């Protein structure tokens, strides 16, 4: 299990999940629970939720028609995480009126951060020690590294305050793709993987694009 990248990712994701539950609880993950958005220290998330509600109610493509009349406002400008806003818009008729996805997104970001950090730490271990060394020490090394990333003050500060910017795992994904660039059998496969990463980055928040 721990010898594969998938196993390490799952291990790191579990670390992220456990820390999120301990730090934030699971109540905010409930898609119909919105009180935390308006009655806590979240601040900007209220704007993002309102943007989602306007986008859901009346939009054309990625433009919210009900804001900045008569031109409309791109959903990106409301920081409503278009990567989620678009698919949820499609099925919005089946969703409750007070549906919010920012809690789900928050826990997903912690799991992605922990998982990708674990994969990266495994690569660092192998770069330094190769395949030698006790598996237990490798697991402890990976767990400690993943926990450091999960405990990042910047991640903690953004998770509930500005949900889209909790996607700092994108930076780790960029590191891993560059690290493994030579492992792609064809250059076009790497180009596709990198292009998809950039596309996902823009659909989360363009803020990350210069970093990637």
XYZ file of C-alpha atoms in Angstrom:
212
model
C 0.000 0.000 0.000
C 2.665 2.543 1.036
C 5.000 1.602 -1.807
C 2.722 3.055 -4.488
C 2.055 6.734 -5.197
C -1.684 6.059 -4.972
C -1.236 4.508 -1.557
C 0.815 7.463 -0.356
C -1.731 9.893 -1.785
C -4.525 8.119 0.070
C -2.450 8.176 3.266
C -1.786 11.917 2.922
C -5.402 12.649 2.032
C -6.460 10.884 5.226
C -4.114 13.142 7.205
C -5.704 16.182 5.588
C -9.190 14.850 6.263
C -8.495 14.169 9.940
C -6.955 17.572 10.525
C -9.854 19.322 8.779
C -12.392 17.508 10.937
C -10.463 18.418 14.088
C -9.915 22.036 13.075
C -13.156 22.929 11.259
C -15.590 20.135 12.072
C -17.906 18.479 9.583
C -20.919 20.772 9.957
C -19.751 23.156 7.232
C -19.464 20.268 4.781
C -23.259 19.890 4.893
C -24.329 21.464 1.551
C -27.551 22.862 3.052
C -25.880 24.483 6.071
C -25.101 28.125 5.272
C -25.092 29.851 8.673
C -21.309 29.504 8.949
C -20.925 31.565 5.782
C -22.664 34.624 7.207
C -22.160 34.334 10.967
C -18.471 33.541 11.410
C -15.042 34.843 10.476
C -15.399 33.779 6.855
C -15.919 37.305 5.447
C -15.243 36.910 1.699
C -17.012 33.560 1.458
C -20.347 35.349 1.861
C -19.608 37.263 -1.349
C -18.665 34.035 -3.115
C -21.880 32.334 -1.997
C -23.978 35.301 -3.152
C -22.156 35.186 -6.487
C -23.041 31.505 -6.806
C -26.692 32.260 -6.028
C -26.847 35.000 -8.690
C -25.032 32.756 -11.171
C -27.405 29.921 -10.462
C -30.490 32.117 -10.811
C -29.652 33.922 -14.061
C -26.527 33.518 -16.135
C -25.425 33.169 -19.729
C -22.311 31.096 -20.144
C -19.956 32.387 -17.489
C -21.673 35.773 -17.173
C -23.974 36.596 -14.260
C -26.792 38.621 -15.824
C -28.182 39.950 -12.564
C -25.017 41.851 -11.596
C -23.349 44.909 -13.210
C -26.430 45.456 -15.392
C -26.676 45.643 -18.379
C -23.278 44.115 -19.189
C -23.277 41.404 -16.550
C -20.379 40.153 -14.469
C -18.113 37.119 -15.067
C -18.596 34.531 -12.340
C -14.811 34.528 -11.894
C -15.020 38.077 -10.523
C -17.184 36.808 -7.668
C -14.586 34.156 -6.781
C -17.306 31.522 -6.801
C -14.981 28.743 -8.031
C -16.237 28.239 -11.623
C -14.862 24.679 -11.605
C -17.749 23.826 -9.274
C -20.216 26.561 -10.197
C -20.614 25.341 -13.799
C -21.443 21.676 -13.098
C -23.674 22.540 -10.140
C -25.474 25.102 -12.315
C -26.350 22.306 -14.745
C -28.042 20.257 -12.010
C -29.269 23.236 -9.971
C -32.887 22.241 -10.558
C -32.319 19.155 -8.424
C -30.501 21.027 -5.651
C -32.075 22.676 -2.591
C -32.416 26.448 -2.646
C -29.791 27.050 0.025
C -27.212 24.717 -1.530
C -23.559 25.645 -0.913
C -20.444 23.817 -2.046
C -17.781 25.820 -0.235
C -17.611 23.438 2.717
C -17.173 20.454 0.406
C -14.503 22.378 -1.448
C -12.672 23.210 1.784
C -12.360 19.603 2.937
C -11.420 18.524 -0.596
C -8.574 21.076 -0.592
C -7.212 19.686 2.664
C -7.345 16.168 1.310
C -5.689 17.203 -1.949
C -3.001 19.130 -0.065
C -2.270 16.199 2.220
C -2.370 13.666 -0.605
C -0.136 15.548 -3.035
C 2.232 16.531 -0.221
C 2.596 12.847 0.671
C 3.401 11.968 -2.944
C 5.957 14.777 -3.113
C 7.566 13.742 0.170
C 7.805 10.147 -1.074
C 9.658 11.407 -4.158
C 12.018 13.425 -1.967
C 12.715 10.370 0.203
C 13.476 8.261 -2.856
C 15.702 11.000 -4.271
C 17.760 11.055 -1.053
C 17.695 7.421 0.055
C 16.562 5.537 -3.034
C 14.517 2.461 -2.159
C 16.679 1.704 0.852
C 15.751 2.360 4.462
C 13.013 0.983 6.638
C 9.489 1.453 5.364
C 8.446 2.710 8.812
C 10.909 5.633 8.639
C 9.706 6.470 5.157
C 6.086 6.519 6.344
C 6.992 8.774 9.275
C 8.931 11.085 6.940
C 5.992 11.307 4.533
C 3.464 11.799 7.348
C 5.518 14.587 8.923
C 5.955 16.335 5.573
C 2.275 16.040 4.669
C 1.289 17.401 8.073
C 3.598 20.409 7.640
C 1.859 21.268 4.369
C -1.606 20.706 5.856
C -0.671 22.973 8.785
C 0.493 25.745 6.466
C -0.602 29.097 7.997
C -1.559 30.385 4.550
C -3.864 27.405 3.974
C -5.435 27.825 7.409
C -5.967 31.534 6.775
C -7.634 31.069 3.379
C -9.764 27.958 3.893
C -12.876 29.659 5.286
C -11.977 33.280 4.587
C -11.479 32.950 0.811
C -12.372 29.432 -0.257
C -10.963 29.491 -3.792
C -7.512 30.410 -2.509
C -7.410 27.243 -0.392
C -6.456 25.395 -3.585
C -2.758 25.716 -2.827
C -2.414 22.035 -3.701
C -2.257 23.263 -7.304
C 1.305 24.401 -6.644
C 2.267 20.939 -5.393
C 0.613 19.407 -8.449
C 2.789 21.653 -10.618
C 5.910 20.516 -8.769
C 4.991 16.855 -9.213
C 4.228 17.225 -12.922
C 7.570 18.920 -13.560
C 9.344 16.281 -11.456
C 7.752 13.496 -13.507
C 8.024 15.224 -16.885
C 10.634 12.736 -18.129
C 8.405 9.818 -17.179
C 5.778 10.665 -19.788
C 6.173 8.294 -22.730
C 5.264 11.033 -25.235
C 5.808 14.791 -25.018
C 2.239 15.453 -26.112
C 0.967 13.557 -23.069
C 2.874 15.917 -20.788
C 1.580 18.911 -22.765
C -1.985 17.695 -22.291
C -1.444 17.080 -18.564
C 0.115 20.520 -18.107
C -2.600 22.230 -20.192
C -5.337 20.558 -18.146
C -3.600 21.727 -14.962
C -3.564 25.310 -16.247
C -7.219 25.077 -17.302
C -8.259 23.762 -13.892
C -6.186 26.511 -12.260
C -8.030 29.247 -14.153
C -11.389 27.675 -13.321
C -10.492 27.726 -9.628
C -8.870 31.148 -9.400
C -6.578 32.993 -11.877
C -4.547 34.115 -8.845
C -2.699 30.796 -9.010
C -1.894 30.962 -12.725
C 1.358 33.013 -12.467
C 2.548 30.667 -9.715
C 1.919 27.569 -11.801
